Amino acid sequence: MQSATVTDVTARDGLQDAGVFVPLAEKVALIEGLAAAGLPYIEATSFTHPSRIPMLRDADELIPMVLDVVDRLVVLAPNRKGVERAVRAGAQRVLLVASASEGHSRANLNHSREEAMRIAKDAAAFAGEQGMATRGGISVAFECPFDGIVPTGNVVEAAEMYLAAGVEVINLADTLGTATPQLVKERIRAVRGAIGPTVPLGLHLHDRNGCGLANVAAAIEEGVTHFESALGSLGGCPYAPGAAGNLDTETLLRFLEVQGIATGVDLDLLPRLRESVLSATSPTRKEAPWPDLQR
Ligand code: COA
Ligand code: ZN
């Protein structure tokens, strides 16, 4: 593989479970900064019920403030109502979500796995009618905090639903951060075998056991070209107890770079953004000296 597509999810996943509410102006600066660094896609916010994800309750105001980079933006919507709000705000690309386990589906989406798949399918169809690009997210595609290791068949069912819905990419999410290279390979092969070669597959990565980059390497071997990560390893699902932070975006990009895989991102612009967002999410934290000497 010569190139990979990275979606940075700091502004959505990274902030959704933060201990403090990050003000609009700082969210805008983060999104604009990621766009300036060349991130091809930036997951900017989610249009969920504001009482369920209060840290992103400003989604309707945020998107109109970053329309200059709207072609890079992805927003999460859990149902048709979320897509309606996203359209009204001016978003052009939406990530639908369905859980591969019963337990997480009920905790996260308040619906059974089957109902949630119907809701995601309906929301995808509606988004398509509105001219939006759609992505299909499969939460807990590996292990669920409530139900344990998730049956491969559940992941395949969700992927088949998204294939029929016409999404541009299907993301397998390691919501807990406990996937292993072997599990990644098994799931990718099963999904690829079921849906055929047309739709790209992506990995949305968290990292609890230090397997993050090994999972990326395993996925690359299986032909995966899309990866999702967050600055400073922020992130975690409030409805997945024990979920670890996302795989760190800079670590992912450096890994891809040393593997000779182009990402189009200027890594030198990321340390300052990472420090700003870490300070915004933990106000008492002292900023590390900058420029960053890691590279
Ligand atoms: N945005 C705003 N309000 C919404 C909404 C949305 N996307 N979806 C539903 N609502 C409102 C409805 O209008 C209704 O309002 P009312 O009581 O004033 O009439 C109320 O919420 C209940 O609607 P319902 O469709 O029954 O939703 P629900 O209570 O079953 O909740 C979700 C379903 C998906 C909206 C909710 O569980 C949720 O927001 N989960 C967050 C998931 C998430 O983002 N997790 C982390 C990332 S994966
Ligand atoms: Zn996540």
Tab-separated table of N, CA, C and O in Angstrom, residues 110-214:
chain	number	residue	atom	x	y	z
A	110	ASN	N	-29.654	2.796	23.277
A	110	ASN	CA	-30.979	2.605	23.876
A	110	ASN	C	-31.885	1.729	23.002
A	110	ASN	O	-33.101	1.860	23.053
A	111	HIS	N	-31.287	0.905	22.179
A	111	HIS	CA	-32.060	0.011	21.308
A	111	HIS	C	-31.349	-1.331	21.203
A	111	HIS	O	-30.132	-1.401	21.372
A	112	SER	N	-32.128	-2.368	20.877
A	112	SER	CA	-31.510	-3.671	20.648
A	112	SER	C	-30.602	-3.566	19.421
A	112	SER	O	-30.705	-2.627	18.623
A	113	ARG	N	-29.757	-4.555	19.250
A	113	ARG	CA	-28.829	-4.559	18.102
A	113	ARG	C	-29.611	-4.506	16.791
A	113	ARG	O	-29.280	-3.746	15.887
A	114	GLU	N	-30.669	-5.309	16.714
A	114	GLU	CA	-31.465	-5.357	15.474
A	114	GLU	C	-32.144	-4.009	15.204
A	114	GLU	O	-32.114	-3.503	14.087
A	115	GLU	N	-32.759	-3.440	16.260
A	115	GLU	CA	-33.426	-2.131	16.084
A	115	GLU	C	-32.417	-1.071	15.667
A	115	GLU	O	-32.684	-0.253	14.778
A	116	ALA	N	-31.247	-1.094	16.312
A	116	ALA	CA	-30.234	-0.072	16.016
A	116	ALA	C	-29.763	-0.192	14.564
A	116	ALA	O	-29.483	0.818	13.914
A	117	MET	N	-29.696	-1.423	14.060
A	117	MET	CA	-29.293	-1.586	12.653
A	117	MET	C	-30.360	-1.014	11.722
A	117	MET	O	-30.032	-0.381	10.721
A	118	ARG	N	-31.623	-1.227	12.077
A	118	ARG	CA	-32.703	-0.647	11.246
A	118	ARG	C	-32.630	0.879	11.272
A	118	ARG	O	-32.801	1.551	10.247
A	119	ILE	N	-32.356	1.422	12.462
A	119	ILE	CA	-32.280	2.885	12.605
A	119	ILE	C	-31.105	3.441	11.789
A	119	ILE	O	-31.231	4.459	11.101
A	120	ALA	N	-29.958	2.748	11.854
A	120	ALA	CA	-28.776	3.207	11.096
A	120	ALA	C	-29.041	3.127	9.590
A	120	ALA	O	-28.660	4.026	8.828
A	121	LYS	N	-29.728	2.063	9.182
A	121	LYS	CA	-30.033	1.883	7.750
A	121	LYS	C	-30.958	3.005	7.261
A	121	LYS	O	-30.732	3.617	6.206
A	122	ASP	N	-31.963	3.301	8.072
A	122	ASP	CA	-32.905	4.372	7.735
A	122	ASP	C	-32.177	5.731	7.692
A	122	ASP	O	-32.385	6.534	6.773
A	123	ALA	N	-31.301	5.951	8.671
A	123	ALA	CA	-30.569	7.229	8.728
A	123	ALA	C	-29.625	7.356	7.528
A	123	ALA	O	-29.471	8.438	6.956
A	124	ALA	N	-29.016	6.238	7.123
A	124	ALA	CA	-28.111	6.265	5.970
A	124	ALA	C	-28.879	6.588	4.694
A	124	ALA	O	-28.426	7.381	3.860
A	125	ALA	N	-30.064	5.976	4.550
A	125	ALA	CA	-30.883	6.232	3.358
A	125	ALA	C	-31.282	7.704	3.307
A	125	ALA	O	-31.186	8.365	2.268
A	126	PHE	N	-31.690	8.238	4.458
A	126	PHE	CA	-32.090	9.638	4.517
A	126	PHE	C	-30.906	10.561	4.199
A	126	PHE	O	-31.042	11.519	3.422
A	127	ALA	N	-29.748	10.242	4.767
A	127	ALA	CA	-28.548	11.062	4.499
A	127	ALA	C	-28.220	11.049	3.009
A	127	ALA	O	-27.875	12.081	2.429
A	128	GLY	N	-28.347	9.881	2.390
A	128	GLY	CA	-28.085	9.765	0.948
A	128	GLY	C	-29.041	10.649	0.149
A	128	GLY	O	-28.625	11.360	-0.773
A	129	GLU	N	-30.324	10.634	0.548
A	129	GLU	CA	-31.314	11.486	-0.144
A	129	GLU	C	-30.954	12.967	-0.024
A	129	GLU	O	-31.245	13.763	-0.907
A	130	GLN	N	-30.310	13.290	1.093
A	130	GLN	CA	-29.919	14.694	1.327
A	130	GLN	C	-28.604	15.045	0.645
A	130	GLN	O	-28.059	16.127	0.844
A	131	GLY	N	-28.033	14.094	-0.079
A	131	GLY	CA	-26.781	14.355	-0.790
A	131	GLY	C	-25.536	14.231	0.062
A	131	GLY	O	-24.458	14.678	-0.338
A	132	MET	N	-25.685	13.638	1.244
A	132	MET	CA	-24.504	13.482	2.108
A	132	MET	C	-23.742	12.214	1.774
A	132	MET	O	-24.338	11.200	1.389
A	133	ALA	N	-22.421	12.264	1.949
A	133	ALA	CA	-21.623	11.040	1.930
A	133	ALA	C	-21.840	10.332	3.268
A	133	ALA	O	-22.028	10.993	4.297
A	134	THR	N	-21.844	9.008	3.244
A	134	THR	CA	-22.100	8.261	4.485
A	134	THR	C	-20.964	7.286	4.779
A	134	THR	O	-20.339	6.740	3.879
A	135	ARG	N	-20.739	7.084	6.073
A	135	ARG	CA	-19.789	6.079	6.553
A	135	ARG	C	-20.502	5.175	7.540
A	135	ARG	O	-21.415	5.638	8.234
A	136	GLY	N	-20.068	3.938	7.603
A	136	GLY	CA	-20.717	2.998	8.521
A	136	GLY	C	-19.781	2.600	9.650
A	136	GLY	O	-18.732	2.016	9.406
A	137	GLY	N	-20.150	2.926	10.869
A	137	GLY	CA	-19.334	2.561	12.031
A	137	GLY	C	-19.933	1.344	12.733
A	137	GLY	O	-21.132	1.310	12.997
A	138	ILE	N	-19.087	0.364	13.014
A	138	ILE	CA	-19.533	-0.810	13.768
A	138	ILE	C	-18.827	-0.776	15.123
A	138	ILE	O	-17.633	-1.072	15.234
A	139	SER	N	-19.573	-0.356	16.160
A	139	SER	CA	-18.994	-0.272	17.504
A	139	SER	C	-18.779	-1.676	18.060
A	139	SER	O	-19.466	-2.624	17.668
A	140	VAL	N	-17.871	-1.778	19.017
A	140	VAL	CA	-17.500	-3.056	19.671
A	140	VAL	C	-17.411	-4.209	18.660
A	140	VAL	O	-18.001	-5.263	18.842
A	141	ALA	N	-16.644	-3.986	17.605
A	141	ALA	CA	-16.506	-5.007	16.560
A	141	ALA	C	-15.609	-6.160	17.011
A	141	ALA	O	-15.473	-7.157	16.291
A	142	PHE	N	-14.990	-6.026	18.200
A	142	PHE	CA	-14.088	-7.083	18.682
A	142	PHE	C	-14.556	-7.598	20.044
A	142	PHE	O	-14.991	-8.722	20.163
A	143	GLU	N	-14.507	-6.729	21.052
A	143	GLU	CA	-14.920	-7.140	22.397
A	143	GLU	C	-15.867	-6.098	22.975
A	143	GLU	O	-15.701	-4.902	22.735
A	144	CYS	N	-16.845	-6.586	23.729
A	144	CYS	CA	-17.852	-5.702	24.347
A	144	CYS	C	-17.675	-5.754	25.857
A	144	CYS	O	-17.453	-6.826	26.414
A	145	PRO	N	-17.789	-4.609	26.545
A	145	PRO	CA	-17.618	-4.632	28.002
A	145	PRO	C	-18.727	-5.412	28.711
A	145	PRO	O	-18.547	-5.836	29.853
A	146	PHE	N	-19.851	-5.577	28.055
A	146	PHE	CA	-20.970	-6.281	28.687
A	146	PHE	C	-21.033	-7.754	28.271
A	146	PHE	O	-21.336	-8.623	29.081
A	147	ASP	N	-20.773	-8.023	26.980
A	147	ASP	CA	-21.016	-9.368	26.431
A	147	ASP	C	-19.746	-10.151	26.120
A	147	ASP	O	-19.823	-11.279	25.641
A	148	GLY	N	-18.573	-9.558	26.337
A	148	GLY	CA	-17.320	-10.269	26.029
A	148	GLY	C	-17.008	-10.240	24.538
A	148	GLY	O	-17.455	-9.350	23.811
A	149	ILE	N	-16.229	-11.252	24.087
A	149	ILE	CA	-15.847	-11.298	22.673
A	149	ILE	C	-17.110	-11.408	21.823
A	149	ILE	O	-17.986	-12.231	22.080
A	150	VAL	N	-17.186	-10.533	20.815
A	150	VAL	CA	-18.409	-10.405	20.013
A	150	VAL	C	-18.379	-11.425	18.864
A	150	VAL	O	-17.343	-11.596	18.226
A	151	PRO	N	-19.511	-12.105	18.602
A	151	PRO	CA	-19.515	-13.067	17.491
A	151	PRO	C	-19.198	-12.377	16.155
A	151	PRO	O	-19.748	-11.322	15.850
A	152	THR	N	-18.338	-13.008	15.379
A	152	THR	CA	-17.967	-12.454	14.070
A	152	THR	C	-19.198	-12.210	13.208
A	152	THR	O	-19.282	-11.223	12.474
A	153	GLY	N	-20.177	-13.112	13.325
A	153	GLY	CA	-21.394	-12.996	12.510
A	153	GLY	C	-22.118	-11.676	12.727
A	153	GLY	O	-22.715	-11.123	11.794
A	154	ASN	N	-22.075	-11.150	13.956
A	154	ASN	CA	-22.745	-9.870	14.225
A	154	ASN	C	-22.058	-8.727	13.475
A	154	ASN	O	-22.704	-7.798	12.990
A	155	VAL	N	-20.729	-8.794	13.408
A	155	VAL	CA	-19.964	-7.760	12.708
A	155	VAL	C	-20.274	-7.842	11.214
A	155	VAL	O	-20.502	-6.817	10.550
A	156	VAL	N	-20.309	-9.060	10.698
A	156	VAL	CA	-20.600	-9.265	9.272
A	156	VAL	C	-21.999	-8.744	8.935
A	156	VAL	O	-22.189	-8.061	7.918
A	157	GLU	N	-22.982	-9.019	9.804
A	157	GLU	CA	-24.359	-8.544	9.554
A	157	GLU	C	-24.407	-7.026	9.430
A	157	GLU	O	-25.057	-6.474	8.535
A	158	ALA	N	-23.704	-6.343	10.340
A	158	ALA	CA	-23.701	-4.875	10.294
A	158	ALA	C	-23.014	-4.393	9.018
A	158	ALA	O	-23.473	-3.451	8.355
A	159	ALA	N	-21.928	-5.057	8.650
A	159	ALA	CA	-21.202	-4.656	7.433
A	159	ALA	C	-22.078	-4.857	6.195
A	159	ALA	O	-22.089	-4.016	5.282
A	160	GLU	N	-22.829	-5.948	6.176
A	160	GLU	CA	-23.717	-6.201	5.022
A	160	GLU	C	-24.806	-5.134	4.937
A	160	GLU	O	-25.172	-4.682	3.853
A	161	MET	N	-25.311	-4.717	6.103
A	161	MET	CA	-26.321	-3.649	6.125
A	161	MET	C	-25.724	-2.354	5.533
A	161	MET	O	-26.349	-1.692	4.701
A	162	TYR	N	-24.500	-2.036	5.941
A	162	TYR	CA	-23.867	-0.811	5.438
A	162	TYR	C	-23.547	-0.907	3.943
A	162	TYR	O	-23.644	0.070	3.217
A	163	LEU	N	-23.147	-2.097	3.509
A	163	LEU	CA	-22.861	-2.276	2.079
A	163	LEU	C	-24.121	-1.955	1.262
A	163	LEU	O	-24.075	-1.185	0.294
A	164	ALA	N	-25.261	-2.528	1.718
A	164	ALA	CA	-26.524	-2.295	1.014
A	164	ALA	C	-26.924	-0.825	1.073
A	164	ALA	O	-27.576	-0.306	0.167
A	165	ALA	N	-26.516	-0.133	2.160
A	165	ALA	CA	-26.876	1.284	2.321
A	165	ALA	C	-25.989	2.207	1.482
A	165	ALA	O	-26.238	3.402	1.407
A	166	GLY	N	-24.924	1.667	0.899
A	166	GLY	CA	-24.095	2.473	-0.011
A	166	GLY	C	-23.093	3.389	0.660
A	166	GLY	O	-22.750	4.440	0.113
A	167	VAL	N	-22.565	2.992	1.839
A	167	VAL	CA	-21.592	3.849	2.527
A	167	VAL	C	-20.256	3.864	1.784
A	167	VAL	O	-19.955	2.950	1.016
A	168	GLU	N	-19.452	4.898	2.046
A	168	GLU	CA	-18.154	5.024	1.337
A	168	GLU	C	-17.048	4.236	2.021
A	168	GLU	O	-16.026	3.907	1.407
A	169	VAL	N	-17.213	3.947	3.322
A	169	VAL	CA	-16.226	3.154	4.066
A	169	VAL	C	-16.929	2.507	5.259
A	169	VAL	O	-17.880	3.078	5.805
A	170	ILE	N	-16.496	1.316	5.611
A	170	ILE	CA	-17.051	0.633	6.787
A	170	ILE	C	-15.942	0.526	7.827
A	170	ILE	O	-14.887	-0.041	7.569
A	171	ASN	N	-16.197	1.119	9.004
A	171	ASN	CA	-15.195	1.142	10.066
A	171	ASN	C	-15.493	0.126	11.137
A	171	ASN	O	-16.562	0.154	11.747
A	172	LEU	N	-14.543	-0.743	11.397
A	172	LEU	CA	-14.655	-1.649	12.534
A	172	LEU	C	-14.033	-0.930	13.730
A	172	LEU	O	-12.852	-0.562	13.691
A	173	ALA	N	-14.839	-0.716	14.759
A	173	ALA	CA	-14.345	0.044	15.908
A	173	ALA	C	-13.954	-0.887	17.047
A	173	ALA	O	-14.749	-1.712	17.491
A	174	ASP	N	-12.710	-0.697	17.509
A	174	ASP	CA	-12.272	-1.392	18.719
A	174	ASP	C	-12.588	-0.469	19.894
A	174	ASP	O	-11.709	0.188	20.454
A	175	THR	N	-13.848	-0.401	20.239
A	175	THR	CA	-14.355	0.568	21.216
A	175	THR	C	-13.663	0.427	22.578
A	175	THR	O	-13.377	1.413	23.249
A	176	LEU	N	-13.385	-0.812	22.978
A	176	LEU	CA	-12.735	-1.050	24.277
A	176	LEU	C	-11.227	-0.845	24.207
A	176	LEU	O	-10.597	-0.457	25.189
A	177	GLY	N	-10.641	-1.151	23.050
A	177	GLY	CA	-9.184	-1.054	22.909
A	177	GLY	C	-8.467	-2.346	23.259
A	177	GLY	O	-7.293	-2.334	23.632
A	178	THR	N	-9.170	-3.469	23.103
A	178	THR	CA	-8.578	-4.759	23.490
A	178	THR	C	-8.385	-5.709	22.308
A	178	THR	O	-8.107	-6.894	22.503
A	179	ALA	N	-8.559	-5.207	21.084
A	179	ALA	CA	-8.367	-6.080	19.912
A	179	ALA	C	-6.907	-6.538	19.844
A	179	ALA	O	-6.010	-5.880	20.364
A	180	THR	N	-6.709	-7.661	19.211
A	180	THR	CA	-5.364	-8.203	19.000
A	180	THR	C	-5.152	-8.353	17.494
A	180	THR	O	-6.129	-8.431	16.740
A	181	PRO	N	-3.900	-8.422	17.046
A	181	PRO	CA	-3.663	-8.583	15.609
A	181	PRO	C	-4.401	-9.792	15.032
A	181	PRO	O	-4.953	-9.712	13.934
A	182	GLN	N	-4.434	-10.874	15.789
A	182	GLN	CA	-5.101	-12.085	15.289
A	182	GLN	C	-6.609	-11.838	15.093
A	182	GLN	O	-7.189	-12.228	14.074
A	183	LEU	N	-7.209	-11.170	16.087
A	183	LEU	CA	-8.645	-10.875	16.007
A	183	LEU	C	-8.925	-9.900	14.856
A	183	LEU	O	-9.917	-10.032	14.133
A	184	VAL	N	-8.043	-8.917	14.693
A	184	VAL	CA	-8.195	-7.949	13.598
A	184	VAL	C	-8.195	-8.685	12.263
A	184	VAL	O	-9.078	-8.479	11.421
A	185	LYS	N	-7.235	-9.569	12.084
A	185	LYS	CA	-7.143	-10.303	10.802
A	185	LYS	C	-8.389	-11.153	10.580
A	185	LYS	O	-8.954	-11.169	9.482
A	186	GLU	N	-8.799	-11.841	11.638
A	186	GLU	CA	-9.972	-12.729	11.512
A	186	GLU	C	-11.217	-11.940	11.092
A	186	GLU	O	-11.933	-12.308	10.164
A	187	ARG	N	-11.426	-10.778	11.756
A	187	ARG	CA	-12.637	-9.977	11.473
A	187	ARG	C	-12.596	-9.368	10.073
A	187	ARG	O	-13.592	-9.341	9.356
A	188	ILE	N	-11.421	-8.843	9.713
A	188	ILE	CA	-11.298	-8.203	8.396
A	188	ILE	C	-11.548	-9.237	7.298
A	188	ILE	O	-12.273	-8.977	6.335
A	189	ARG	N	-10.951	-10.409	7.481
A	189	ARG	CA	-11.142	-11.456	6.461
A	189	ARG	C	-12.599	-11.862	6.361
A	189	ARG	O	-13.138	-12.038	5.262
A	190	ALA	N	-13.257	-12.008	7.516
A	190	ALA	CA	-14.669	-12.431	7.503
A	190	ALA	C	-15.540	-11.379	6.817
A	190	ALA	O	-16.396	-11.700	5.979
A	191	VAL	N	-15.304	-10.104	7.156
A	191	VAL	CA	-16.121	-9.037	6.565
A	191	VAL	C	-15.829	-8.932	5.072
A	191	VAL	O	-16.746	-8.867	4.247
A	192	ARG	N	-14.547	-8.955	4.730
A	192	ARG	CA	-14.174	-8.852	3.313
A	192	ARG	C	-14.773	-10.011	2.522
A	192	ARG	O	-15.312	-9.829	1.425
A	193	GLY	N	-14.729	-11.208	3.109
A	193	GLY	CA	-15.286	-12.382	2.438
A	193	GLY	C	-16.775	-12.220	2.182
A	193	GLY	O	-17.297	-12.656	1.148
A	194	ALA	N	-17.470	-11.577	3.132
A	194	ALA	CA	-18.924	-11.442	3.006
A	194	ALA	C	-19.330	-10.305	2.081
A	194	ALA	O	-20.298	-10.429	1.331
A	195	ILE	N	-18.606	-9.182	2.121
A	195	ILE	CA	-19.096	-8.009	1.368
A	195	ILE	C	-18.388	-7.807	0.032
A	195	ILE	O	-18.768	-6.933	-0.741
A	196	GLY	N	-17.331	-8.577	-0.214
A	196	GLY	CA	-16.631	-8.417	-1.490
A	196	GLY	C	-15.670	-7.244	-1.469
A	196	GLY	O	-15.486	-6.600	-0.437
A	197	PRO	N	-15.074	-6.957	-2.611
A	197	PRO	CA	-13.928	-6.034	-2.647
A	197	PRO	C	-14.254	-4.544	-2.786
A	197	PRO	O	-13.352	-3.722	-2.733
A	198	THR	N	-15.529	-4.168	-2.963
A	198	THR	CA	-15.791	-2.797	-3.418
A	198	THR	C	-15.610	-1.707	-2.351
A	198	THR	O	-15.022	-0.665	-2.631
A	199	VAL	N	-16.133	-1.937	-1.150
A	199	VAL	CA	-16.125	-0.857	-0.149
A	199	VAL	C	-14.854	-0.943	0.707
A	199	VAL	O	-14.543	-2.009	1.244
A	200	PRO	N	-14.126	0.174	0.859
A	200	PRO	CA	-12.944	0.149	1.725
A	200	PRO	C	-13.317	-0.149	3.177
A	200	PRO	O	-14.399	0.224	3.640
A	201	LEU	N	-12.400	-0.807	3.874
A	201	LEU	CA	-12.606	-1.070	5.298
A	201	LEU	C	-11.659	-0.185	6.101
A	201	LEU	O	-10.534	0.088	5.680
A	202	GLY	N	-12.132	0.251	7.256
A	202	GLY	CA	-11.305	1.062	8.136
A	202	GLY	C	-11.289	0.490	9.543
A	202	GLY	O	-12.122	-0.348	9.903
A	203	LEU	N	-10.316	0.942	10.325
A	203	LEU	CA	-10.241	0.554	11.740
A	203	LEU	C	-10.301	1.810	12.589
A	203	LEU	O	-9.510	2.742	12.383
A	204	HIS	N	-11.238	1.829	13.524
A	204	HIS	CA	-11.312	2.907	14.514
A	204	HIS	C	-10.670	2.346	15.784
A	204	HIS	O	-11.203	1.421	16.384
A	205	LEU	N	-9.530	2.924	16.143
A	205	LEU	CA	-8.712	2.251	17.160
A	205	LEU	C	-8.668	2.952	18.507
A	205	LEU	O	-8.441	4.165	18.591
A	206	HIS	N	-8.872	2.152	19.533
A	206	HIS	CA	-8.510	2.526	20.899
A	206	HIS	C	-7.373	1.585	21.274
A	206	HIS	O	-7.065	0.648	20.531
A	207	ASP	N	-6.727	1.838	22.405
A	207	ASP	CA	-5.557	1.011	22.704
A	207	ASP	C	-5.394	0.820	24.207
A	207	ASP	O	-4.827	1.663	24.893
A	208	ARG	N	-5.910	-0.306	24.710
A	208	ARG	CA	-5.790	-0.561	26.152
A	208	ARG	C	-4.570	-1.412	26.491
A	208	ARG	O	-4.001	-1.292	27.561
A	209	ASN	N	-4.199	-2.286	25.559
A	209	ASN	CA	-3.149	-3.272	25.889
A	209	ASN	C	-1.848	-3.067	25.113
A	209	ASN	O	-1.020	-3.971	25.081
A	210	GLY	N	-1.713	-1.904	24.482
A	210	GLY	CA	-0.479	-1.666	23.731
A	210	GLY	C	-0.426	-2.387	22.395
A	210	GLY	O	0.643	-2.521	21.802
A	211	CYS	N	-1.569	-2.858	21.918
A	211	CYS	CA	-1.587	-3.580	20.629
A	211	CYS	C	-1.926	-2.659	19.456
A	211	CYS	O	-2.053	-3.135	18.319
A	212	GLY	N	-2.091	-1.361	19.717
A	212	GLY	CA	-2.588	-0.451	18.684
A	212	GLY	C	-1.854	-0.543	17.355
A	212	GLY	O	-2.455	-0.789	16.311
A	213	LEU	N	-0.537	-0.341	17.378
A	213	LEU	CA	0.217	-0.340	16.113
A	213	LEU	C	0.307	-1.737	15.508
A	213	LEU	O	0.323	-1.892	14.280
A	214	ALA	N	0.377	-2.753	16.365
A	214	ALA	CA	0.384	-4.131	15.841
A	214	ALA	C	-0.941	-4.397	15.116
A	214	ALA	O	-0.964	-5.067	14.070
